[in-house]
CSV table of C-alpha atoms and ligand atoms in Angstrom, one decimal:
chain,number,residue,atom,x,y,z
A,1,UNK,CA,80.7,137.6,36.6
A,2,UNK,CA,81.3,134.6,34.4
A,3,UNK,CA,77.7,134.9,32.9
A,4,UNK,CA,78.3,138.5,32.2
A,5,UNK,CA,81.4,137.8,30.2
A,6,UNK,CA,79.8,135.0,28.3
A,7,UNK,CA,76.8,137.1,27.5
A,8,UNK,CA,79.1,140.0,26.3
A,9,UNK,CA,81.0,137.5,24.3
A,10,UNK,CA,77.9,136.0,22.7
A,11,UNK,CA,76.4,139.3,21.8
A,12,UNK,CA,79.7,140.6,20.4
A,13,UNK,CA,80.1,137.4,18.4
A,14,UNK,CA,76.5,137.8,16.9
A,15,UNK,CA,77.2,141.4,16.0
A,16,UNK,CA,80.7,140.5,14.5
A,17,UNK,CA,79.3,137.6,12.5
A,18,UNK,CA,76.3,139.7,11.2
A,19,UNK,CA,78.8,142.5,10.3
A,20,UNK,CA,81.0,140.1,8.4
A,21,UNK,CA,78.0,138.7,6.5
A,22,UNK,CA,76.8,142.3,5.8
A,23,UNK,CA,80.3,143.3,4.7
A,24,UNK,CA,80.4,140.3,2.2
A,25,UNK,CA,76.8,141.0,1.0
A,26,UNK,CA,77.5,144.8,0.8
A,27,UNK,CA,80.8,144.1,-1.0
A,28,UNK,CA,78.9,142.4,-3.9
A,29,UNK,CA,77.2,145.7,-4.5
A,30,UNK,CA,80.3,147.8,-3.9
A,31,UNK,CA,79.1,149.0,-0.4
A,32,UNK,CA,81.0,146.7,2.0
A,33,UNK,CA,81.1,149.3,4.9
A,34,UNK,CA,77.4,150.0,4.7
A,35,UNK,CA,76.7,146.3,4.5
A,36,UNK,CA,78.9,145.7,7.5
A,37,UNK,CA,77.1,148.5,9.5
A,38,UNK,CA,73.6,147.2,8.6
A,39,UNK,CA,74.7,143.6,9.4
A,40,UNK,CA,76.0,144.7,12.8
A,41,UNK,CA,72.7,146.5,13.6
A,42,UNK,CA,70.7,143.5,12.5
A,43,UNK,CA,72.9,141.1,14.4
A,44,UNK,CA,72.4,143.1,17.6
A,45,UNK,CA,68.7,143.2,17.1
A,46,UNK,CA,68.4,139.5,16.4
A,47,UNK,CA,70.4,138.8,19.5
A,48,UNK,CA,68.2,141.1,21.6
A,49,UNK,CA,65.0,139.6,20.1
A,50,UNK,CA,66.1,136.0,20.8
A,51,UNK,CA,67.1,137.0,24.3
A,52,UNK,CA,63.7,138.7,24.9
A,53,UNK,CA,61.9,135.6,23.6
A,54,UNK,CA,63.7,133.3,26.0
A,55,UNK,CA,63.1,135.8,28.8
A,56,UNK,CA,59.4,135.8,28.0
A,57,UNK,CA,59.4,132.0,27.9
A,58,UNK,CA,61.0,132.0,31.3
A,59,UNK,CA,58.5,134.5,32.7
A,60,UNK,CA,55.6,132.4,31.4
A,61,UNK,CA,57.0,129.3,33.0
A,62,UNK,CA,57.5,131.2,36.3
A,63,UNK,CA,53.8,132.1,36.2
A,64,UNK,CA,52.6,128.5,35.6
A,65,UNK,CA,55.4,126.7,37.4
A,66,UNK,CA,53.3,124.0,39.0
A,67,UNK,CA,52.1,122.4,35.7
A,68,UNK,CA,55.2,122.6,33.4
A,69,UNK,CA,58.8,121.6,33.7
A,70,UNK,CA,61.4,124.5,33.6
A,71,UNK,CA,62.4,125.7,30.0
A,72,UNK,CA,65.2,123.6,28.7
A,73,UNK,CA,68.3,124.7,26.9
A,74,UNK,CA,71.6,126.0,27.9
A,75,UNK,CA,72.8,129.5,28.1
A,76,UNK,CA,71.8,132.2,30.5
A,77,UNK,CA,68.1,131.7,30.6
A,78,UNK,CA,68.4,127.9,30.8
A,79,UNK,CA,70.7,128.3,33.8
A,80,UNK,CA,68.3,130.9,35.4
A,81,UNK,CA,65.3,128.5,35.0
A,82,UNK,CA,67.3,125.6,36.4
A,83,UNK,CA,68.4,127.6,39.5
A,84,UNK,CA,65.0,129.2,40.1
A,85,UNK,CA,63.4,125.7,39.8
A,86,UNK,CA,65.8,124.2,42.2
A,87,UNK,CA,65.5,126.9,44.9
A,88,UNK,CA,61.7,126.8,44.5
A,89,UNK,CA,61.7,123.1,45.1
A,90,UNK,CA,63.8,123.2,48.1
A,91,UNK,CA,61.6,126.0,49.5
A,92,UNK,CA,58.5,123.9,48.9
A,93,UNK,CA,60.1,120.9,50.6
A,94,UNK,CA,60.9,123.2,53.6
A,95,UNK,CA,57.3,124.5,53.6
A,96,UNK,CA,56.0,120.9,53.5
A,97,UNK,CA,58.3,119.9,56.4
A,98,UNK,CA,57.1,123.0,58.4
A,99,UNK,CA,53.5,122.2,57.5
A,100,UNK,CA,53.9,118.6,58.8
A,101,UNK,CA,55.5,119.9,62.0
A,102,UNK,CA,52.6,122.4,62.4
A,103,UNK,CA,50.1,119.6,61.9
A,104,UNK,CA,51.8,117.4,64.4
A,105,UNK,CA,51.9,120.3,66.9
A,106,UNK,CA,48.2,121.1,66.4
A,107,UNK,CA,47.4,117.4,66.8
A,108,UNK,CA,49.3,117.3,70.1
A,109,UNK,CA,47.3,120.4,71.3
A,110,UNK,CA,44.2,118.8,70.0
A,111,UNK,CA,44.9,115.6,72.1
A,112,UNK,CA,45.4,117.7,75.2
A,113,UNK,CA,42.8,117.1,77.9
A,114,UNK,CA,42.7,120.9,78.4
A,115,UNK,CA,41.2,123.5,76.2
A,116,UNK,CA,43.6,125.7,74.2
A,117,UNK,CA,42.4,128.8,72.3
A,118,UNK,CA,44.4,131.6,70.6
A,119,UNK,CA,43.0,135.1,70.5
A,120,UNK,CA,44.3,137.8,68.2
A,121,UNK,CA,44.9,141.4,69.2
A,122,UNK,CA,41.1,142.1,68.9
A,123,UNK,CA,40.2,139.1,71.0
A,124,UNK,CA,39.0,137.3,67.9
A,125,UNK,CA,39.4,133.5,67.8
A,126,UNK,CA,42.4,132.5,65.7
A,127,UNK,CA,42.3,128.9,66.5
A,128,UNK,CA,41.0,126.5,69.2
A,129,UNK,CA,41.1,122.8,69.9
A,130,UNK,CA,37.9,120.8,70.2
A,131,UNK,CA,38.2,120.7,74.1
A,132,UNK,CA,38.1,124.5,74.2
A,133,UNK,CA,35.2,124.5,71.7
A,134,UNK,CA,33.3,122.2,74.1
A,135,UNK,CA,34.2,124.3,77.2
A,136,UNK,CA,33.1,127.5,75.5
A,137,UNK,CA,30.2,126.0,73.5
A,138,UNK,CA,31.6,127.3,70.2
A,139,UNK,CA,32.3,125.8,66.7
A,140,UNK,CA,36.0,125.9,65.9
A,141,UNK,CA,35.4,126.4,62.1
A,142,UNK,CA,32.2,128.5,62.0
A,143,UNK,CA,33.3,130.8,64.8
A,144,UNK,CA,36.8,131.5,63.6
A,145,UNK,CA,37.7,135.2,63.7
A,146,UNK,CA,34.6,136.0,65.8
A,147,UNK,CA,35.2,138.1,68.9
A,148,UNK,CA,35.2,135.7,71.8
A,149,UNK,CA,33.0,138.1,73.9
A,150,UNK,CA,30.2,137.8,71.3
A,151,UNK,CA,30.2,134.0,71.9
A,152,UNK,CA,31.0,133.6,75.6
A,153,UNK,CA,28.8,135.9,77.6
A,154,UNK,CA,29.6,134.8,81.1
A,155,UNK,CA,30.1,138.1,82.9
A,156,UNK,CA,33.0,136.9,85.0
A,157,UNK,CA,34.9,135.8,81.9
A,158,UNK,CA,34.1,139.0,79.9
A,159,UNK,CA,35.1,141.2,82.9
A,160,UNK,CA,38.4,139.3,83.3
A,161,UNK,CA,39.3,139.6,79.7
A,162,UNK,CA,38.6,143.3,79.6
A,163,UNK,CA,40.4,144.0,82.9
A,164,UNK,CA,43.6,142.5,81.3
A,165,UNK,CA,44.7,141.2,84.7
A,166,UNK,CA,45.8,137.8,83.6
A,167,UNK,CA,47.8,136.5,86.5
A,168,UNK,CA,45.1,134.3,88.0
A,169,UNK,CA,42.5,131.8,86.7
A,170,UNK,CA,38.7,132.5,86.8
A,171,UNK,CA,35.9,130.0,87.0
A,172,UNK,CA,32.4,130.3,85.5
A,173,UNK,CA,29.5,128.0,84.6
A,174,UNK,CA,30.0,126.1,81.3
A,175,UNK,CA,27.7,126.5,78.3
A,176,UNK,CA,24.1,125.8,79.1
A,177,UNK,CA,25.0,126.1,82.8
A,178,UNK,CA,26.3,122.5,82.8
A,179,UNK,CA,29.4,122.0,84.9
A,180,UNK,CA,32.1,124.6,85.6
A,181,UNK,CA,35.1,125.8,83.6
A,182,UNK,CA,38.3,127.3,84.9
A,183,UNK,CA,40.1,129.6,82.5
A,184,UNK,CA,43.7,131.0,82.6
A,185,UNK,CA,44.7,133.7,80.0
A,186,UNK,CA,48.3,134.2,79.1
A,187,UNK,CA,49.3,137.1,76.8
A,188,UNK,CA,52.0,136.3,74.2
A,189,UNK,CA,53.6,137.7,71.1
A,190,UNK,CA,52.1,141.0,69.9
A,191,UNK,CA,49.1,141.4,72.2
A,192,UNK,CA,47.9,137.9,71.3
A,193,UNK,CA,46.3,135.7,74.1
A,194,UNK,CA,46.5,132.1,74.9
A,195,UNK,CA,43.4,130.9,76.7
A,196,UNK,CA,43.8,127.7,78.6
A,197,UNK,CA,40.6,126.1,79.9
A,198,UNK,CA,39.8,123.2,82.2
A,199,UNK,CA,36.6,121.4,83.1
A,200,UNK,CA,36.5,121.6,86.9
A,201,UNK,CA,33.0,120.2,87.3
A,202,UNK,CA,34.3,117.0,89.0
A,203,UNK,CA,36.7,118.9,91.2
A,204,UNK,CA,33.9,121.3,92.3
A,205,UNK,CA,31.6,118.4,92.9
A,206,UNK,CA,34.1,116.6,95.1
A,207,UNK,CA,35.0,119.8,96.9
A,208,UNK,CA,31.4,120.4,97.7
A,209,UNK,CA,31.0,116.7,98.7
A,210,UNK,CA,33.9,117.0,101.0
A,211,UNK,CA,32.6,120.2,102.5
A,212,UNK,CA,29.2,118.5,103.0
A,213,UNK,CA,30.9,115.4,104.5
A,214,UNK,CA,32.8,117.5,107.0
A,215,UNK,CA,29.7,119.4,107.9
A,216,UNK,CA,27.7,116.2,108.4
A,217,UNK,CA,30.4,114.5,110.5
A,218,UNK,CA,30.7,117.7,112.7
A,219,UNK,CA,26.9,117.7,113.1
A,220,UNK,CA,26.8,114.0,113.9
A,221,UNK,CA,29.5,114.3,116.5
A,222,UNK,CA,28.4,117.6,118.0
A,223,UNK,CA,25.0,116.2,119.2
A,224,UNK,CA,26.3,113.4,121.4
A,225,UNK,CA,29.2,115.6,122.6
A,226,UNK,CA,26.7,118.3,123.7
A,227,UNK,CA,24.6,115.7,125.5
A,228,UNK,CA,27.8,114.3,127.2
A,229,UNK,CA,29.1,117.6,128.3
A,230,UNK,CA,25.6,118.4,129.7
A,231,UNK,CA,25.7,115.2,131.8
A,232,UNK,CA,29.2,115.9,132.9
A,233,UNK,CA,28.1,119.4,134.1
A,234,UNK,CA,25.1,117.9,135.8
A,235,UNK,CA,27.2,115.3,137.6
A,236,UNK,CA,29.7,117.8,138.8
A,237,UNK,CA,27.3,120.5,139.9
A,238,UNK,CA,24.4,118.5,141.4
A,239,UNK,CA,24.2,116.0,144.2
A,240,UNK,CA,22.5,112.9,142.5
A,241,UNK,CA,20.9,110.0,144.1
A,242,UNK,CA,22.4,106.6,143.3
A,243,UNK,CA,19.5,105.8,140.9
A,244,UNK,CA,19.9,109.1,139.1
A,245,UNK,CA,23.7,108.7,138.9
A,246,UNK,CA,23.2,105.2,137.3
A,247,UNK,CA,20.7,106.6,134.8
A,248,UNK,CA,23.0,109.5,133.8
A,249,UNK,CA,25.9,107.1,133.4
A,250,UNK,CA,23.8,104.8,131.2
A,251,UNK,CA,22.8,107.8,129.0
A,252,UNK,CA,26.4,108.9,128.8
A,253,UNK,CA,27.5,105.4,127.8
A,254,UNK,CA,24.8,105.5,125.0
A,255,UNK,CA,26.1,108.7,123.6
A,256,UNK,CA,29.7,107.5,123.8
A,257,UNK,CA,28.7,104.3,122.0
A,258,UNK,CA,27.0,106.4,119.3
A,259,UNK,CA,30.2,108.3,118.7
A,260,UNK,CA,32.2,105.1,118.8
A,261,UNK,CA,29.9,103.6,116.0
A,262,UNK,CA,30.3,106.8,114.0
A,263,UNK,CA,34.0,106.9,114.3
A,264,UNK,CA,34.2,103.1,113.5
A,265,UNK,CA,32.1,103.6,110.4
A,266,UNK,CA,34.1,106.6,109.3
A,267,UNK,CA,37.3,104.6,109.7
A,268,UNK,CA,35.9,101.7,107.8
A,269,UNK,CA,34.9,104.0,104.9
A,270,UNK,CA,38.4,105.7,104.9
A,271,UNK,CA,40.0,102.2,104.9
A,272,UNK,CA,37.8,101.1,102.0
A,273,UNK,CA,38.7,104.2,100.0
A,274,UNK,CA,42.4,104.1,100.7
A,275,UNK,CA,43.2,100.4,100.3
A,276,UNK,CA,43.8,98.3,97.2
A,277,UNK,CA,41.0,96.1,95.8
A,278,UNK,CA,40.5,92.9,97.8
A,279,UNK,CA,42.4,89.8,96.5
A,280,UNK,CA,40.7,87.7,93.9
A,281,UNK,CA,42.3,84.5,95.1
A,282,UNK,CA,41.5,84.5,98.8
A,283,UNK,CA,38.4,82.4,99.2
A,284,UNK,CA,36.1,83.0,102.1
A,285,UNK,CA,33.3,80.5,102.9
A,286,UNK,CA,29.8,82.0,102.9
A,287,UNK,CA,29.0,79.9,105.9
A,288,UNK,CA,31.8,81.4,107.9
A,289,UNK,CA,30.6,84.9,107.1
A,290,UNK,CA,27.1,84.1,108.2
A,291,UNK,CA,28.1,82.4,111.3
A,292,UNK,CA,29.9,85.5,112.4
A,293,UNK,CA,26.9,87.7,111.6
A,294,UNK,CA,24.4,85.4,113.2
A,295,UNK,CA,25.3,85.9,116.9
A,296,UNK,CA,25.3,89.7,116.6
A,297,UNK,CA,21.9,89.6,114.7
A,298,UNK,CA,20.4,87.4,117.4
A,299,UNK,CA,21.7,89.7,120.2
A,300,UNK,CA,20.2,92.8,118.4
A,301,UNK,CA,16.9,91.2,117.7
A,302,UNK,CA,16.7,89.8,121.2
A,303,UNK,CA,13.9,87.4,120.1
A,304,UNK,CA,11.7,90.1,118.6
A,305,UNK,CA,12.1,88.7,115.0
A,306,UNK,CA,12.2,85.5,113.2
A,307,UNK,CA,15.6,85.1,111.5
A,308,UNK,CA,15.6,82.8,108.6
A,309,UNK,CA,18.8,81.6,106.9
A,310,UNK,CA,17.8,79.8,103.7
A,311,UNK,CA,18.4,78.6,100.3
A,312,UNK,CA,21.9,77.3,99.8
A,313,UNK,CA,23.5,79.4,102.5
A,314,UNK,CA,25.4,76.3,103.7
A,315,UNK,CA,26.5,72.9,102.5
A,316,UNK,CA,28.0,70.0,104.3
A,317,UNK,CA,31.4,70.5,102.9
A,318,UNK,CA,31.6,74.1,104.0
A,319,UNK,CA,29.4,76.0,101.5
A,320,UNK,CA,30.2,78.1,98.5
A,321,UNK,CA,33.1,80.6,98.5
A,322,UNK,CA,33.5,84.2,97.7
A,323,UNK,CA,36.9,85.6,96.7
A,324,UNK,CA,37.8,88.8,98.6
A,325,UNK,CA,38.3,90.3,102.0
A,326,UNK,CA,36.6,88.4,104.8
A,327,UNK,CA,36.6,91.5,107.0
A,328,UNK,CA,34.9,93.7,104.3
A,329,UNK,CA,32.4,91.0,103.3
A,330,UNK,CA,31.5,90.5,107.0
A,331,UNK,CA,31.0,94.2,107.5
A,332,UNK,CA,28.7,94.5,104.4
A,333,UNK,CA,26.5,91.5,105.4
A,334,UNK,CA,26.4,92.6,109.1
A,335,UNK,CA,25.2,96.1,108.0
A,336,UNK,CA,22.4,94.7,105.9
A,337,UNK,CA,21.2,92.3,108.6
A,338,UNK,CA,21.5,95.0,111.2
A,339,UNK,CA,19.4,97.3,109.1
A,340,UNK,CA,16.8,94.6,108.4
A,341,UNK,CA,16.4,94.0,112.2
A,342,UNK,CA,16.3,97.7,113.0
A,343,UNK,CA,13.8,98.6,110.4
A,344,UNK,CA,11.5,95.6,110.9
A,345,UNK,CA,8.9,95.9,113.7
A,346,UNK,CA,8.6,93.2,116.4
A,347,UNK,CA,7.3,89.9,115.1
A,348,UNK,CA,8.6,90.5,111.5
A,349,UNK,CA,10.9,88.2,109.6
A,350,UNK,CA,14.4,88.6,108.2
A,351,UNK,CA,15.6,86.2,105.5
A,352,UNK,CA,19.2,85.7,104.5
A,353,UNK,CA,19.7,83.6,101.3
A,354,UNK,CA,22.7,82.7,99.2
A,355,UNK,CA,22.2,81.4,95.7
A,356,UNK,CA,24.4,81.0,92.7
A,357,UNK,CA,22.6,81.9,89.5
A,358,UNK,CA,22.8,79.9,86.3
A,359,UNK,CA,25.3,82.5,84.9
A,360,UNK,CA,27.6,82.0,87.9
A,361,UNK,CA,26.7,85.3,89.6
A,362,UNK,CA,26.6,84.8,93.4
A,363,UNK,CA,23.6,86.5,95.1
A,364,UNK,CA,23.5,87.2,98.8
A,365,UNK,CA,20.1,88.5,99.8
A,366,UNK,CA,18.9,90.1,103.0
A,367,UNK,CA,15.1,90.4,102.9
A,368,UNK,CA,12.8,91.7,105.6
A,369,UNK,CA,9.1,92.3,106.2
A,370,UNK,CA,9.8,95.7,107.7
A,371,UNK,CA,8.7,99.3,107.1
A,372,UNK,CA,10.0,99.5,103.6
A,373,UNK,CA,11.2,102.5,101.7
A,374,UNK,CA,9.4,104.9,99.3
A,375,UNK,CA,10.6,104.8,95.7
A,376,UNK,CA,12.0,108.3,95.7
A,377,UNK,CA,14.5,107.5,98.4
A,378,UNK,CA,16.0,104.4,96.7
A,379,UNK,CA,18.5,106.1,94.5
A,380,UNK,CA,20.0,108.1,97.4
A,381,UNK,CA,20.1,105.4,100.0
A,382,UNK,CA,23.8,104.7,99.6
A,383,UNK,CA,24.8,108.3,99.9
A,384,UNK,CA,26.7,109.1,103.1
A,385,UNK,CA,24.5,110.2,106.0
A,386,UNK,CA,21.3,109.9,103.8
A,387,UNK,CA,18.5,108.7,106.0
A,388,UNK,CA,14.8,108.2,105.2
A,389,UNK,CA,13.8,108.7,108.8
A,390,UNK,CA,16.6,110.4,110.7
A,391,UNK,CA,15.2,109.9,114.2
A,392,UNK,CA,14.4,106.2,113.7
A,393,UNK,CA,17.9,105.7,112.4
A,394,UNK,CA,19.6,107.5,115.3
A,395,UNK,CA,17.3,106.0,118.0
A,396,UNK,CA,18.3,102.5,116.8
A,397,UNK,CA,22.0,103.4,116.7
A,398,UNK,CA,22.3,104.1,113.0
A,399,UNK,CA,25.1,106.3,111.7
A,400,UNK,CA,23.7,106.9,108.2
A,401,UNK,CA,26.9,105.3,106.8
A,402,UNK,CA,25.9,101.6,106.7
A,403,UNK,CA,24.7,101.3,103.1
A,404,UNK,CA,27.5,103.5,101.9
A,405,UNK,CA,29.9,101.0,103.3
A,406,UNK,CA,27.9,98.1,101.8
A,407,UNK,CA,28.0,99.7,98.3
A,408,UNK,CA,31.8,100.3,98.6
A,409,UNK,CA,32.5,96.8,99.7
A,410,UNK,CA,30.5,95.1,96.9
A,411,UNK,CA,31.9,97.4,94.2
A,412,UNK,CA,35.4,96.7,95.4
A,413,UNK,CA,34.6,93.0,94.9
A,414,UNK,CA,33.5,93.8,91.3
A,415,UNK,CA,29.8,93.4,92.2
A,416,UNK,CA,26.8,95.6,92.8
A,417,UNK,CA,24.1,96.3,95.3
A,418,UNK,CA,20.5,95.8,94.2
A,419,UNK,CA,17.7,97.3,96.3
A,420,UNK,CA,14.0,96.7,96.1
A,421,UNK,CA,11.5,98.0,98.5
A,422,UNK,CA,8.0,99.2,99.0
A,423,UNK,CA,6.6,101.1,101.9
A,424,UNK,CA,4.9,98.7,104.3
A,425,UNK,CA,5.9,95.6,102.3
A,426,UNK,CA,9.5,95.2,103.4
A,427,UNK,CA,12.8,95.5,101.6
A,428,UNK,CA,15.3,93.3,99.8
A,429,UNK,CA,19.0,94.1,99.6
A,430,UNK,CA,21.0,91.9,97.2
A,431,UNK,CA,24.8,91.7,97.0
A,432,UNK,CA,25.6,90.4,93.5
A,433,UNK,CA,29.1,89.0,93.1
A,434,UNK,CA,30.6,88.3,89.7
A,435,UNK,CA,31.1,84.7,88.7
A,436,UNK,CA,34.9,85.1,88.7
A,437,UNK,CA,34.7,85.7,92.5
A,438,UNK,CA,32.3,82.9,93.3
A,439,UNK,CA,33.2,79.2,93.7
A,440,UNK,CA,30.5,76.5,94.1
A,441,UNK,CA,31.9,73.9,96.4
A,442,UNK,CA,29.0,71.5,96.8
A,443,UNK,CA,27.1,71.5,93.5
A,444,UNK,CA,24.4,71.0,92.5
A,445,UNK,CA,23.2,73.1,95.3
A,446,UNK,CA,20.2,71.8,97.2
A,447,UNK,CA,18.0,74.6,98.1
A,448,UNK,CA,16.8,73.9,101.6
A,449,UNK,CA,15.8,76.4,104.1
A,450,UNK,CA,16.4,76.1,107.8
A,451,UNK,CA,14.6,78.4,110.1
A,452,UNK,CA,16.6,79.5,113.1
A,453,UNK,CA,14.6,80.6,115.9
A,454,UNK,CA,16.5,83.1,118.1
A,455,UNK,CA,18.5,81.3,120.6
A,456,UNK,CA,18.1,77.9,118.9
A,457,UNK,CA,21.3,75.9,118.7
A,458,UNK,CA,20.9,74.9,115.1
A,459,UNK,CA,23.7,75.1,112.6
A,460,UNK,CA,23.2,77.9,110.2
A,461,UNK,CA,21.2,76.7,107.2
A,462,UNK,CA,22.7,73.3,106.6
A,463,UNK,CA,22.0,72.2,103.1
A,464,UNK,CA,22.4,68.8,101.6
B,501,ADP,P1,21.4,104.0,109.0
B,501,ADP,O1,22.6,103.9,109.9
B,501,ADP,O2,20.7,105.3,109.2
B,501,ADP,O3,20.6,102.8,109.0
B,501,ADP,P2,22.2,103.2,106.4
B,501,ADP,O4,23.1,103.8,105.4
B,501,ADP,O5,22.4,101.8,106.8
B,501,ADP,O6,22.1,104.2,107.6
B,501,ADP,O7,20.7,103.3,105.7
B,501,ADP,C1,20.3,104.5,105.1
B,501,ADP,C2,18.8,104.6,105.3
B,501,ADP,O8,18.2,103.6,104.5
B,501,ADP,C3,18.4,104.4,106.7
B,501,ADP,O9,18.4,105.6,107.5
B,501,ADP,C4,17.0,103.9,106.5
B,501,ADP,O10,16.1,105.0,106.4
B,501,ADP,C5,17.0,103.2,105.2
B,501,ADP,N1,17.1,101.7,105.3
B,501,ADP,C6,18.2,101.0,105.3
B,501,ADP,N2,17.9,99.7,105.4
B,501,ADP,C7,16.5,99.6,105.5
B,501,ADP,C8,15.6,98.5,105.6
B,501,ADP,N3,16.0,97.2,105.7
B,501,ADP,N4,14.3,98.8,105.7
B,501,ADP,C9,13.9,100.1,105.7
B,501,ADP,N5,14.7,101.2,105.5
B,501,ADP,C10,16.0,100.9,105.5
């Protein structure tokens, strides 16, 4: 209202001043009234022209606002320029703030381990993060605004999208048939869709491993159980002689033992998987571990093999030390020695050696001159229930879990299992322990080998 009055005042003043000037000039020629009228018209026109020029200036500035400052000067147009400039700047600041927030929001979605994709009303890709792009095998920039069904052709996904029943997730093979992807679609806004995707390859793999494991365990237990129940039936329905009865009981005991071994190994594996890593400051003497293994090895071999404990296994002061769990380490070494005896024909040799390499890595090797293993089996040997020769394994009391336990134990101690073998030329299994878990007690180690004949009363591999 104030500006209206001011403008009225200014225009009136211009007209009055021009009329007065016209009246004075017209008066000089005896026509003061005509002069005043012409002056008033001219004054109004000059005022309108100057107003139009300033308005034009303002419009020009509005069009090219970014480069130039607002038109200076007071008056109506100066005030309009100033106010428009101020409101534009505050608008720009708000847009900048919103843009930053949007960028932060998109970066957060980008950092999500899950895929996020937005589809418009026509199922065209509005936006997707790089995880979703990877899951669907698309390019977030190139494929923007492309219909998703042109790019993702998995029939399950297409049917799900078209059925518009979005209350449960669907799974389908990932691009190039690698892995599996699970997708959940959530409608939002005006027929837009949010597509959330997740790589479930690992989950599917572990599910299938678990199913396989349960099937294997059931199979392994069912066989001795069937045999046992057969014998129980025989004993309860038939009159057996004393000799027959003893034989049946012996066979039943064998089957029970087989199940006991299996359950024992399963419990060991479960314990290894469910317990924290072995302590790095509890030192176990290598000699102690091997002394424990030795008696069982001799009993199993029963004089059929030469058992050699060599190279630095022991020292006078008690031998080198490994940091970790005595029980686990014993179980790993016992499994290797047990295998070496079981897979080495009579008259063969089993070596057990302990050395500390120059780089500090401790190496416990169990080597045999047995049947060996063909190359193609080596990568799978540590899988649960993997056997090269199933009947030989079972006949000798194997559960198919031994090497799996060994691998777990050595990995829990920060080390690794190295296997070398050739059919007919024996095998070598090495447990490699990191330097941080090995302590040399009697160095320099003297490499001396002591042959222990089964039943001999020698101390295990005394070095020094
Ligand atoms: P198992 O109880 O059957 O011996 P393991 O996991 O200990 O199970 O070993 C897996 C398979 O590896 C065995 O079935 C056997 O075929 C092979 N194997 C293991 N150790 C030896 C070895 N010292 N010599 C030859 N084959 C071996």
